[in-house]
């Protein structure tokens, strides 16, 4: 019996969301008095055994480039085989794009109860109860998992990464073959030179209050200075001021950065649904009645064209750049 954690990667590097899942899985294993093991499909450039510092004792690695491209059906079968041979009782994913694609399929395949969007370790004092966000983060639900094998998909940025000094995991080559892909990838368009929005710790986001695409320069400058990514409201993407991959919200990307700076965005419920898991929200809006202020940790009532350049200057001064 063990806890196994799916390790997701892109461009040869393990994703931050998976480091959180590893830390979560290791803590859960300690809580259950068992060990944590990782499942890694595909090739990575980093030292796999070093992932032991996140608390996993063993990593089942399928070092096969056929797994470098996500195909949810192929991955589900491989993960099921490894998890079963490892005698896994709990399987942990990040509730990111890969986790959302694989975990429900694995749940059906293994007849294992799934809680998607977990935000805390289970309460195991009586049963196995996992807390999750519901109604776009407006409420919590405590979900009781009653099957023998259980699956948890952890919301990104809801569990801190824990590291142990010098921990090294045993890496075993898992003998699993990749089925022929069910999905044919015809083209991949990569956004280069920027922080990927889904992984960004800091996001600067603009709404219709910016008046037009020509005014995005100041947001770009602020985001670049802070090492963050750009986002926008749907109204902005619909108007073709910004590309749709930057649109956050109920119908866009759901993000959970440490800092979300919203400029000229009203704070409609559909927008909040994608950003209300941010650790700290700063709202800049000239209307003191804008609904976004209710969700803000810090608010600046003012004109974006006045406030943002002042912020840019302040950050430059702080960083000693001209
Ligand atoms: C089914 C459905 C799904 C949706 N999904 C999404 C979604 O995923 N994401 C999303 O964002 N929206 C979504 N929407 C749309 C959402 O309801 C809002 O219409 C949208 O978020 C508004 O975008 P906005 O805040 O940029 O624009 P507006 O509502 O027009 O707000 C602009 C804000 O800018 C402020 N402002 C104006 N000038 C300045 C200035 N100079 N300085 C500072 N502030 C200024 C104004 O006071 C105002 O608060 C969805 C709607 C529906 C019906």
mmCIF file of C-alpha atoms and ligand atoms in Angstrom:
data_model
loop_
_atom_site.group_PDB
_atom_site.id
_atom_site.type_symbol
_atom_site.label_atom_id
_atom_site.label_comp_id
_atom_site.label_asym_id
_atom_site.label_seq_id
_atom_site.Cartn_x
_atom_site.Cartn_y
_atom_site.Cartn_z
ATOM 1 C CA UNK A 1 0.000 0.000 0.000
ATOM 2 C CA UNK A 2 1.442 3.366 -0.974
ATOM 3 C CA UNK A 3 0.597 6.869 -2.114
ATOM 4 C CA UNK A 4 1.641 7.497 -5.715
ATOM 5 C CA UNK A 5 1.954 10.892 -7.320
ATOM 6 C CA UNK A 6 1.825 11.616 -11.054
ATOM 7 C CA UNK A 7 4.775 13.851 -12.038
ATOM 8 C CA UNK A 8 3.882 16.192 -14.892
ATOM 9 C CA UNK A 9 6.561 17.891 -17.005
ATOM 10 C CA UNK A 10 6.973 20.164 -19.989
ATOM 11 C CA UNK A 11 10.045 20.949 -22.087
ATOM 12 C CA UNK A 12 12.077 18.511 -20.001
ATOM 13 C CA UNK A 13 11.283 20.156 -16.661
ATOM 14 C CA UNK A 14 8.995 19.011 -13.882
ATOM 15 C CA UNK A 15 6.159 21.500 -13.431
ATOM 16 C CA UNK A 16 5.878 23.505 -10.222
ATOM 17 C CA UNK A 17 2.325 22.175 -9.772
ATOM 18 C CA UNK A 18 3.795 18.658 -9.622
ATOM 19 C CA UNK A 19 6.308 19.674 -6.951
ATOM 20 C CA UNK A 20 3.299 20.757 -4.891
ATOM 21 C CA UNK A 21 1.598 17.416 -5.614
ATOM 22 C CA UNK A 22 4.785 15.540 -4.589
ATOM 23 C CA UNK A 23 4.976 17.500 -1.325
ATOM 24 C CA UNK A 24 1.274 16.846 -0.698
ATOM 25 C CA UNK A 25 1.632 13.129 -1.482
ATOM 26 C CA UNK A 26 4.646 12.817 0.834
ATOM 27 C CA UNK A 27 2.794 14.491 3.715
ATOM 28 C CA UNK A 28 -0.245 12.297 3.068
ATOM 29 C CA UNK A 29 1.910 9.153 3.034
ATOM 30 C CA UNK A 30 3.419 10.153 6.389
ATOM 31 C CA UNK A 31 -0.092 10.757 7.746
ATOM 32 C CA UNK A 32 -1.172 7.265 6.581
ATOM 33 C CA UNK A 33 2.038 5.618 7.828
ATOM 34 C CA UNK A 34 3.136 4.553 4.340
ATOM 35 C CA UNK A 35 5.578 5.707 1.662
ATOM 36 C CA UNK A 36 5.191 8.086 -1.269
ATOM 37 C CA UNK A 37 6.210 7.051 -4.793
ATOM 38 C CA UNK A 38 6.241 9.028 -8.025
ATOM 39 C CA UNK A 39 5.190 8.083 -11.561
ATOM 40 C CA UNK A 40 7.091 9.842 -14.322
ATOM 41 C CA UNK A 41 6.236 9.186 -17.957
ATOM 42 C CA UNK A 42 8.532 10.510 -20.682
ATOM 43 C CA UNK A 43 11.931 12.165 -20.745
ATOM 44 C CA UNK A 44 13.193 14.987 -18.535
ATOM 45 C CA UNK A 45 16.513 16.796 -18.506
ATOM 46 C CA UNK A 46 16.855 17.001 -14.740
ATOM 47 C CA UNK A 47 18.113 14.405 -12.262
ATOM 48 C CA UNK A 48 15.049 12.279 -11.499
ATOM 49 C CA UNK A 49 16.417 10.880 -8.221
ATOM 50 C CA UNK A 50 16.756 14.451 -6.885
ATOM 51 C CA UNK A 51 12.954 14.620 -6.747
ATOM 52 C CA UNK A 52 13.434 12.633 -3.546
ATOM 53 C CA UNK A 53 13.948 15.927 -1.774
ATOM 54 C CA UNK A 54 10.183 16.462 -2.033
ATOM 55 C CA UNK A 55 9.646 13.382 0.111
ATOM 56 C CA UNK A 56 9.141 10.556 -2.432
ATOM 57 C CA UNK A 57 11.118 7.399 -1.766
ATOM 58 C CA UNK A 58 10.797 5.760 -5.171
ATOM 59 C CA UNK A 59 10.079 6.944 -8.703
ATOM 60 C CA UNK A 60 8.658 4.653 -11.381
ATOM 61 C CA UNK A 61 10.120 6.157 -14.539
ATOM 62 C CA UNK A 62 9.083 5.229 -18.073
ATOM 63 C CA UNK A 63 12.028 6.815 -19.858
ATOM 64 C CA UNK A 64 10.370 6.762 -23.259
ATOM 65 C CA UNK A 65 9.954 9.821 -25.492
ATOM 66 C CA UNK A 66 6.648 8.365 -26.719
ATOM 67 C CA UNK A 67 5.235 9.808 -23.480
ATOM 68 C CA UNK A 68 6.591 13.328 -23.993
ATOM 69 C CA UNK A 69 3.330 14.456 -25.573
ATOM 70 C CA UNK A 70 0.218 14.147 -23.389
ATOM 71 C CA UNK A 71 -2.370 11.711 -24.672
ATOM 72 C CA UNK A 72 -4.845 11.253 -21.831
ATOM 73 C CA UNK A 73 -6.004 7.777 -22.853
ATOM 74 C CA UNK A 74 -2.489 6.406 -23.333
ATOM 75 C CA UNK A 75 -1.305 7.993 -20.082
ATOM 76 C CA UNK A 76 -4.310 6.679 -18.135
ATOM 77 C CA UNK A 77 -3.578 3.095 -19.109
ATOM 78 C CA UNK A 78 0.128 3.393 -18.256
ATOM 79 C CA UNK A 79 -0.539 5.081 -14.897
ATOM 80 C CA UNK A 80 -3.170 2.458 -14.021
ATOM 81 C CA UNK A 81 -0.689 -0.358 -14.685
ATOM 82 C CA UNK A 82 2.072 1.221 -12.596
ATOM 83 C CA UNK A 83 -0.227 2.295 -9.760
ATOM 84 C CA UNK A 84 -1.720 -1.198 -9.511
ATOM 85 C CA UNK A 85 1.673 -2.909 -9.522
ATOM 86 C CA UNK A 86 2.832 -0.475 -6.807
ATOM 87 C CA UNK A 87 -0.259 -1.367 -4.749
ATOM 88 C CA UNK A 88 -1.296 2.278 -4.661
ATOM 89 C CA UNK A 89 -4.167 3.148 -2.372
ATOM 90 C CA UNK A 90 -4.119 6.884 -3.060
ATOM 91 C CA UNK A 91 -3.130 8.448 -6.384
ATOM 92 C CA UNK A 92 -2.364 12.172 -6.407
ATOM 93 C CA UNK A 93 -2.447 14.523 -9.402
ATOM 94 C CA UNK A 94 -2.188 18.248 -9.752
ATOM 95 C CA UNK A 95 -5.574 19.561 -10.877
ATOM 96 C CA UNK A 96 -3.867 21.221 -13.847
ATOM 97 C CA UNK A 97 -4.636 20.547 -17.516
ATOM 98 C CA UNK A 98 -2.964 17.103 -17.481
ATOM 99 C CA UNK A 99 -4.554 16.121 -14.176
ATOM 100 C CA UNK A 100 -7.987 17.243 -15.384
ATOM 101 C CA UNK A 101 -7.575 15.093 -18.494
ATOM 102 C CA UNK A 102 -6.198 11.962 -16.814
ATOM 103 C CA UNK A 103 -7.657 11.745 -13.278
ATOM 104 C CA UNK A 104 -11.341 11.286 -14.291
ATOM 105 C CA UNK A 105 -10.381 8.593 -16.820
ATOM 106 C CA UNK A 106 -8.285 6.815 -14.210
ATOM 107 C CA UNK A 107 -11.170 7.093 -11.747
ATOM 108 C CA UNK A 108 -13.471 5.292 -14.198
ATOM 109 C CA UNK A 109 -10.836 2.707 -15.091
ATOM 110 C CA UNK A 110 -9.928 1.799 -11.494
ATOM 111 C CA UNK A 111 -13.431 2.400 -10.094
ATOM 112 C CA UNK A 112 -11.726 4.758 -7.661
ATOM 113 C CA UNK A 113 -13.459 7.763 -6.085
ATOM 114 C CA UNK A 114 -12.015 11.073 -7.248
ATOM 115 C CA UNK A 115 -11.980 14.472 -5.617
ATOM 116 C CA UNK A 116 -10.962 17.151 -8.106
ATOM 117 C CA UNK A 117 -9.814 20.517 -6.800
ATOM 118 C CA UNK A 118 -8.634 19.425 -3.340
ATOM 119 C CA UNK A 119 -7.129 22.214 -1.252
ATOM 120 C CA UNK A 120 -5.976 20.421 1.904
ATOM 121 C CA UNK A 121 -4.773 17.087 3.223
ATOM 122 C CA UNK A 122 -7.585 14.622 3.962
ATOM 123 C CA UNK A 123 -9.083 14.315 7.390
ATOM 124 C CA UNK A 124 -8.502 10.645 8.176
ATOM 125 C CA UNK A 125 -9.663 10.707 11.802
ATOM 126 C CA UNK A 126 -12.868 8.937 10.762
ATOM 127 C CA UNK A 127 -12.932 7.908 7.105
ATOM 128 C CA UNK A 128 -11.187 9.822 4.347
ATOM 129 C CA UNK A 129 -12.595 13.310 3.874
ATOM 130 C CA UNK A 130 -11.053 15.819 1.475
ATOM 131 C CA UNK A 131 -11.798 19.544 1.423
ATOM 132 C CA UNK A 132 -12.293 21.135 -2.005
ATOM 133 C CA UNK A 133 -13.423 24.411 -3.547
ATOM 134 C CA UNK A 134 -16.911 24.578 -5.046
ATOM 135 C CA UNK A 135 -18.987 27.247 -6.825
ATOM 136 C CA UNK A 136 -15.907 28.887 -8.353
ATOM 137 C CA UNK A 137 -14.216 29.189 -4.975
ATOM 138 C CA UNK A 138 -17.235 30.733 -3.198
ATOM 139 C CA UNK A 139 -17.702 27.762 -0.846
ATOM 140 C CA UNK A 140 -16.031 24.580 0.368
ATOM 141 C CA UNK A 141 -17.213 20.990 0.273
ATOM 142 C CA UNK A 142 -15.909 18.122 2.356
ATOM 143 C CA UNK A 143 -15.980 15.047 0.156
ATOM 144 C CA UNK A 144 -15.869 11.581 1.661
ATOM 145 C CA UNK A 145 -14.035 9.003 -0.486
ATOM 146 C CA UNK A 146 -15.207 5.484 0.274
ATOM 147 C CA UNK A 147 -13.578 3.287 -2.378
ATOM 148 C CA UNK A 148 -10.529 1.130 -1.757
ATOM 149 C CA UNK A 149 -8.362 3.158 -4.153
ATOM 150 C CA UNK A 150 -8.770 6.929 -3.979
ATOM 151 C CA UNK A 151 -7.708 9.701 -6.364
ATOM 152 C CA UNK A 152 -6.997 13.283 -5.344
ATOM 153 C CA UNK A 153 -6.406 16.112 -7.826
ATOM 154 C CA UNK A 154 -4.817 18.979 -5.899
ATOM 155 C CA UNK A 155 -5.562 22.563 -6.935
ATOM 156 C CA UNK A 156 -2.342 24.300 -8.050
ATOM 157 C CA UNK A 157 -0.993 26.806 -5.528
ATOM 158 C CA UNK A 158 -3.026 25.478 -2.625
ATOM 159 C CA UNK A 159 -0.278 23.437 -0.927
ATOM 160 C CA UNK A 160 3.234 24.689 -0.134
ATOM 161 C CA UNK A 161 6.245 22.895 -1.594
ATOM 162 C CA UNK A 162 8.230 21.115 1.154
ATOM 163 C CA UNK A 163 11.835 20.124 0.659
ATOM 164 C CA UNK A 164 14.081 17.872 2.682
ATOM 165 C CA UNK A 165 17.842 18.251 2.685
ATOM 166 C CA UNK A 166 19.640 15.786 0.423
ATOM 167 C CA UNK A 167 16.748 13.362 -0.116
ATOM 168 C CA UNK A 168 17.320 11.058 -3.113
ATOM 169 C CA UNK A 169 14.660 8.760 -4.514
ATOM 170 C CA UNK A 170 15.287 5.284 -5.869
ATOM 171 C CA UNK A 171 14.538 5.392 -9.612
ATOM 172 C CA UNK A 172 13.129 2.200 -11.121
ATOM 173 C CA UNK A 173 12.543 1.757 -14.832
ATOM 174 C CA UNK A 174 8.892 0.902 -15.210
ATOM 175 C CA UNK A 175 8.345 -1.578 -17.988
ATOM 176 C CA UNK A 176 5.277 -0.070 -19.600
ATOM 177 C CA UNK A 177 4.771 0.299 -23.318
ATOM 178 C CA UNK A 178 3.059 3.277 -24.885
ATOM 179 C CA UNK A 179 -0.072 2.408 -26.847
ATOM 180 C CA UNK A 180 -0.456 4.004 -30.262
ATOM 181 C CA UNK A 181 -1.608 7.572 -29.672
ATOM 182 C CA UNK A 182 -5.335 8.162 -30.027
ATOM 183 C CA UNK A 183 -4.802 11.850 -30.668
ATOM 184 C CA UNK A 184 -2.873 13.195 -33.645
ATOM 185 C CA UNK A 185 -1.080 16.475 -32.957
ATOM 186 C CA UNK A 186 -0.964 18.432 -36.206
ATOM 187 C CA UNK A 187 0.644 21.640 -34.924
ATOM 188 C CA UNK A 188 1.980 23.106 -31.696
ATOM 189 C CA UNK A 189 2.040 26.860 -31.182
ATOM 190 C CA UNK A 190 4.301 27.768 -28.294
ATOM 191 C CA UNK A 191 4.312 31.131 -26.583
ATOM 192 C CA UNK A 192 8.016 31.796 -26.198
ATOM 193 C CA UNK A 193 10.027 34.255 -24.150
ATOM 194 C CA UNK A 194 7.252 34.823 -21.609
ATOM 195 C CA UNK A 195 6.290 33.272 -18.282
ATOM 196 C CA UNK A 196 3.480 30.749 -19.002
ATOM 197 C CA UNK A 197 0.295 32.163 -17.496
ATOM 198 C CA UNK A 198 -0.723 28.899 -15.835
ATOM 199 C CA UNK A 199 2.640 28.671 -13.998
ATOM 200 C CA UNK A 200 3.126 32.372 -13.227
ATOM 201 C CA UNK A 201 3.616 33.469 -9.618
ATOM 202 C CA UNK A 202 2.642 37.006 -10.528
ATOM 203 C CA UNK A 203 0.098 38.154 -13.093
ATOM 204 C CA UNK A 204 -0.692 41.642 -14.398
ATOM 205 C CA UNK A 205 -4.126 41.666 -16.006
ATOM 206 C CA UNK A 206 -6.002 44.295 -17.999
ATOM 207 C CA UNK A 207 -9.653 44.940 -18.763
ATOM 208 C CA UNK A 208 -11.761 47.184 -20.927
ATOM 209 C CA UNK A 209 -10.757 50.127 -18.739
ATOM 210 C CA UNK A 210 -7.488 50.172 -20.693
ATOM 211 C CA UNK A 211 -9.511 51.572 -23.656
ATOM 212 C CA UNK A 212 -7.608 49.788 -26.434
ATOM 213 C CA UNK A 213 -4.772 47.417 -27.366
ATOM 214 C CA UNK A 214 -2.384 50.320 -27.931
ATOM 215 C CA UNK A 215 -2.339 50.964 -24.169
ATOM 216 C CA UNK A 216 -0.978 47.556 -23.141
ATOM 217 C CA UNK A 217 2.642 48.740 -23.204
ATOM 218 C CA UNK A 218 2.540 49.926 -19.589
ATOM 219 C CA UNK A 219 1.103 46.585 -18.395
ATOM 220 C CA UNK A 220 3.744 44.712 -20.400
ATOM 221 C CA UNK A 221 6.459 46.827 -18.815
ATOM 222 C CA UNK A 222 5.102 46.250 -15.302
ATOM 223 C CA UNK A 223 4.785 42.495 -15.883
ATOM 224 C CA UNK A 224 8.305 42.283 -17.305
ATOM 225 C CA UNK A 225 9.819 44.257 -14.418
ATOM 226 C CA UNK A 226 8.091 42.001 -11.890
ATOM 227 C CA UNK A 227 8.893 38.790 -13.799
ATOM 228 C CA UNK A 228 5.204 38.068 -14.262
ATOM 229 C CA UNK A 229 2.781 37.071 -16.999
ATOM 230 C CA UNK A 230 0.035 39.047 -18.712
ATOM 231 C CA UNK A 231 -3.662 38.209 -18.590
ATOM 232 C CA UNK A 232 -6.897 39.933 -19.594
ATOM 233 C CA UNK A 233 -10.651 39.845 -19.213
ATOM 234 C CA UNK A 234 -12.809 38.060 -21.740
ATOM 235 C CA UNK A 235 -14.208 41.371 -22.988
ATOM 236 C CA UNK A 236 -10.666 42.302 -23.993
ATOM 237 C CA UNK A 237 -9.970 39.006 -25.755
ATOM 238 C CA UNK A 238 -13.378 39.121 -27.491
ATOM 239 C CA UNK A 239 -12.514 42.588 -28.799
ATOM 240 C CA UNK A 240 -9.244 41.120 -30.169
ATOM 241 C CA UNK A 241 -7.184 43.538 -28.091
ATOM 242 C CA UNK A 242 -5.278 40.568 -26.639
ATOM 243 C CA UNK A 243 -4.946 36.886 -27.644
ATOM 244 C CA UNK A 244 -7.464 34.441 -26.217
ATOM 245 C CA UNK A 245 -4.806 32.398 -24.403
ATOM 246 C CA UNK A 246 -4.473 35.380 -21.990
ATOM 247 C CA UNK A 247 -8.179 35.399 -21.117
ATOM 248 C CA UNK A 248 -8.836 34.303 -17.533
ATOM 249 C CA UNK A 249 -12.123 33.419 -15.892
ATOM 250 C CA UNK A 250 -14.940 30.938 -16.015
ATOM 251 C CA UNK A 251 -14.598 30.418 -19.758
ATOM 252 C CA UNK A 252 -10.860 31.100 -19.858
ATOM 253 C CA UNK A 253 -7.883 29.939 -17.856
ATOM 254 C CA UNK A 254 -8.254 29.502 -14.080
ATOM 255 C CA UNK A 255 -5.107 30.711 -12.364
ATOM 256 C CA UNK A 256 -3.837 30.916 -8.791
ATOM 257 C CA UNK A 257 -0.757 33.152 -8.703
ATOM 258 C CA UNK A 258 0.712 34.595 -5.526
ATOM 259 C CA UNK A 259 -0.130 38.094 -6.775
ATOM 260 C CA UNK A 260 -2.845 39.128 -9.252
ATOM 261 C CA UNK A 261 -2.890 42.797 -10.277
ATOM 262 C CA UNK A 262 -6.175 43.674 -12.033
ATOM 263 C CA UNK A 263 -6.195 46.942 -13.950
ATOM 264 C CA UNK A 264 -9.433 48.404 -15.346
ATOM 265 C CA UNK A 265 -11.401 45.193 -14.786
ATOM 266 C CA UNK A 266 -14.874 45.465 -13.237
ATOM 267 C CA UNK A 267 -14.739 42.110 -11.416
ATOM 268 C CA UNK A 268 -17.692 40.288 -12.945
ATOM 269 C CA UNK A 269 -18.455 36.933 -11.299
ATOM 270 C CA UNK A 270 -17.290 35.085 -14.437
ATOM 271 C CA UNK A 271 -13.925 36.838 -14.245
ATOM 272 C CA UNK A 272 -13.540 36.205 -10.502
ATOM 273 C CA UNK A 273 -14.202 32.503 -11.062
ATOM 274 C CA UNK A 274 -10.811 32.216 -12.734
ATOM 275 C CA UNK A 275 -8.725 34.361 -10.404
ATOM 276 C CA UNK A 276 -10.209 34.178 -6.912
ATOM 277 C CA UNK A 277 -7.712 31.508 -5.824
ATOM 278 C CA UNK A 278 -4.909 34.069 -6.162
ATOM 279 C CA UNK A 279 -3.096 34.559 -2.831
ATOM 280 C CA UNK A 280 -3.142 38.372 -3.007
ATOM 281 C CA UNK A 281 -5.350 40.467 -5.307
ATOM 282 C CA UNK A 282 -4.621 44.110 -6.094
ATOM 283 C CA UNK A 283 -7.334 46.039 -7.940
ATOM 284 C CA UNK A 284 -6.837 49.325 -9.770
ATOM 285 C CA UNK A 285 -10.108 50.877 -10.916
ATOM 286 C CA UNK A 286 -11.342 54.454 -11.220
ATOM 287 C CA UNK A 287 -14.823 53.481 -9.996
ATOM 288 C CA UNK A 288 -14.857 53.058 -6.193
ATOM 289 C CA UNK A 289 -18.040 50.971 -6.580
ATOM 290 C CA UNK A 290 -16.413 48.423 -8.932
ATOM 291 C CA UNK A 291 -17.360 44.929 -7.657
ATOM 292 C CA UNK A 292 -13.739 43.749 -7.869
ATOM 293 C CA UNK A 293 -12.862 45.810 -4.772
ATOM 294 C CA UNK A 294 -14.936 43.374 -2.666
ATOM 295 C CA UNK A 295 -12.568 40.553 -3.656
ATOM 296 C CA UNK A 296 -9.405 42.655 -3.365
ATOM 297 C CA UNK A 297 -6.755 42.483 -0.657
ATOM 298 C CA UNK A 298 -5.495 45.914 -1.744
ATOM 299 C CA UNK A 299 -7.382 48.431 -3.852
ATOM 300 C CA UNK A 300 -6.329 51.636 -5.586
ATOM 301 C CA UNK A 301 -9.162 53.914 -6.677
ATOM 302 C CA UNK A 302 -7.634 55.826 -9.545
ATOM 303 C CA UNK A 303 -7.102 56.170 -13.256
ATOM 304 C CA UNK A 304 -4.987 53.318 -14.647
ATOM 305 C CA UNK A 305 -3.155 55.768 -16.892
ATOM 306 C CA UNK A 306 -2.037 57.650 -13.830
ATOM 307 C CA UNK A 307 -1.481 54.759 -11.380
ATOM 308 C CA UNK A 308 0.315 52.170 -13.550
ATOM 309 C CA UNK A 309 3.145 54.470 -14.784
ATOM 310 C CA UNK A 310 3.739 55.457 -11.137
ATOM 311 C CA UNK A 311 3.941 51.762 -10.190
ATOM 312 C CA UNK A 312 6.380 51.131 -13.044
ATOM 313 C CA UNK A 313 8.578 54.004 -11.834
ATOM 314 C CA UNK A 314 8.418 52.767 -8.229
ATOM 315 C CA UNK A 315 9.412 49.204 -9.200
ATOM 316 C CA UNK A 316 12.249 50.540 -11.375
ATOM 317 C CA UNK A 317 13.518 52.626 -8.462
ATOM 318 C CA UNK A 318 13.292 49.624 -6.148
ATOM 319 C CA UNK A 319 15.201 47.451 -8.610
ATOM 320 C CA UNK A 320 17.702 50.159 -9.497
ATOM 321 C CA UNK A 321 16.891 50.038 -13.219
ATOM 322 C CA UNK A 322 16.319 53.044 -15.449
HETATM 323 C C1 LIG B 1 -21.327 32.812 -19.750
HETATM 324 C C2 LIG B 1 -20.332 33.928 -19.543
HETATM 325 C C3 LIG B 1 -19.004 33.589 -19.355
HETATM 326 C C4 LIG B 1 -18.064 34.614 -19.165
HETATM 327 N N1 LIG B 1 -16.741 34.269 -18.933
HETATM 328 C C5 LIG B 1 -15.869 35.245 -18.666
HETATM 329 C C6 LIG B 1 -14.509 34.930 -18.352
HETATM 330 O O1 LIG B 1 -14.102 33.763 -18.370
HETATM 331 N N2 LIG B 1 -13.672 35.943 -18.054
HETATM 332 C C7 LIG B 1 -14.067 37.271 -18.054
HETATM 333 O O2 LIG B 1 -13.230 38.143 -17.777
HETATM 334 N N3 LIG B 1 -15.324 37.584 -18.348
HETATM 335 C C8 LIG B 1 -16.233 36.616 -18.669
HETATM 336 N N4 LIG B 1 -17.511 36.974 -18.986
HETATM 337 C C9 LIG B 1 -17.819 38.389 -19.178
HETATM 338 C C10 LIG B 1 -18.045 39.143 -17.877
HETATM 339 O O3 LIG B 1 -19.394 38.997 -17.477
HETATM 340 C C11 LIG B 1 -17.734 40.648 -18.065
HETATM 341 O O4 LIG B 1 -18.523 41.152 -19.096
HETATM 342 C C12 LIG B 1 -16.271 40.928 -18.371
HETATM 343 O O5 LIG B 1 -15.439 40.290 -17.441
HETATM 344 C C13 LIG B 1 -16.044 42.439 -18.329
HETATM 345 O O6 LIG B 1 -14.725 42.720 -18.690
HETATM 346 P P1 LIG B 1 -14.036 44.040 -18.121
HETATM 347 O O7 LIG B 1 -14.082 44.053 -16.636
HETATM 348 O O8 LIG B 1 -12.723 44.142 -18.795
HETATM 349 O O9 LIG B 1 -14.931 45.225 -18.740
HETATM 350 P P2 LIG B 1 -16.009 46.154 -18.077
HETATM 351 O O10 LIG B 1 -17.071 45.416 -17.377
HETATM 352 O O11 LIG B 1 -16.414 47.102 -19.144
HETATM 353 O O12 LIG B 1 -15.213 46.945 -16.934
HETATM 354 C C14 LIG B 1 -14.227 47.898 -17.180
HETATM 355 C C15 LIG B 1 -13.797 48.469 -15.842
HETATM 356 O O13 LIG B 1 -12.741 49.375 -16.060
HETATM 357 C C16 LIG B 1 -12.916 50.489 -15.203
HETATM 358 N N5 LIG B 1 -12.231 51.627 -15.833
HETATM 359 C C17 LIG B 1 -12.616 52.347 -16.927
HETATM 360 N N6 LIG B 1 -11.682 53.242 -17.234
HETATM 361 C C18 LIG B 1 -10.702 53.127 -16.316
HETATM 362 C C19 LIG B 1 -9.457 53.772 -16.108
HETATM 363 N N7 LIG B 1 -9.041 54.761 -16.913
HETATM 364 N N8 LIG B 1 -8.697 53.396 -15.068
HETATM 365 C C20 LIG B 1 -9.106 52.414 -14.231
HETATM 366 N N9 LIG B 1 -10.263 51.737 -14.393
HETATM 367 C C21 LIG B 1 -11.046 52.093 -15.419
HETATM 368 C C22 LIG B 1 -14.418 50.670 -15.099
HETATM 369 O O14 LIG B 1 -14.745 51.361 -13.913
HETATM 370 C C23 LIG B 1 -14.897 49.223 -15.107
HETATM 371 O O15 LIG B 1 -14.994 48.725 -13.777
HETATM 372 C C24 LIG B 1 -18.464 35.979 -19.193
HETATM 373 C C25 LIG B 1 -19.820 36.288 -19.386
HETATM 374 C C26 LIG B 1 -20.734 35.276 -19.563
HETATM 375 C C27 LIG B 1 -22.184 35.651 -19.746
#
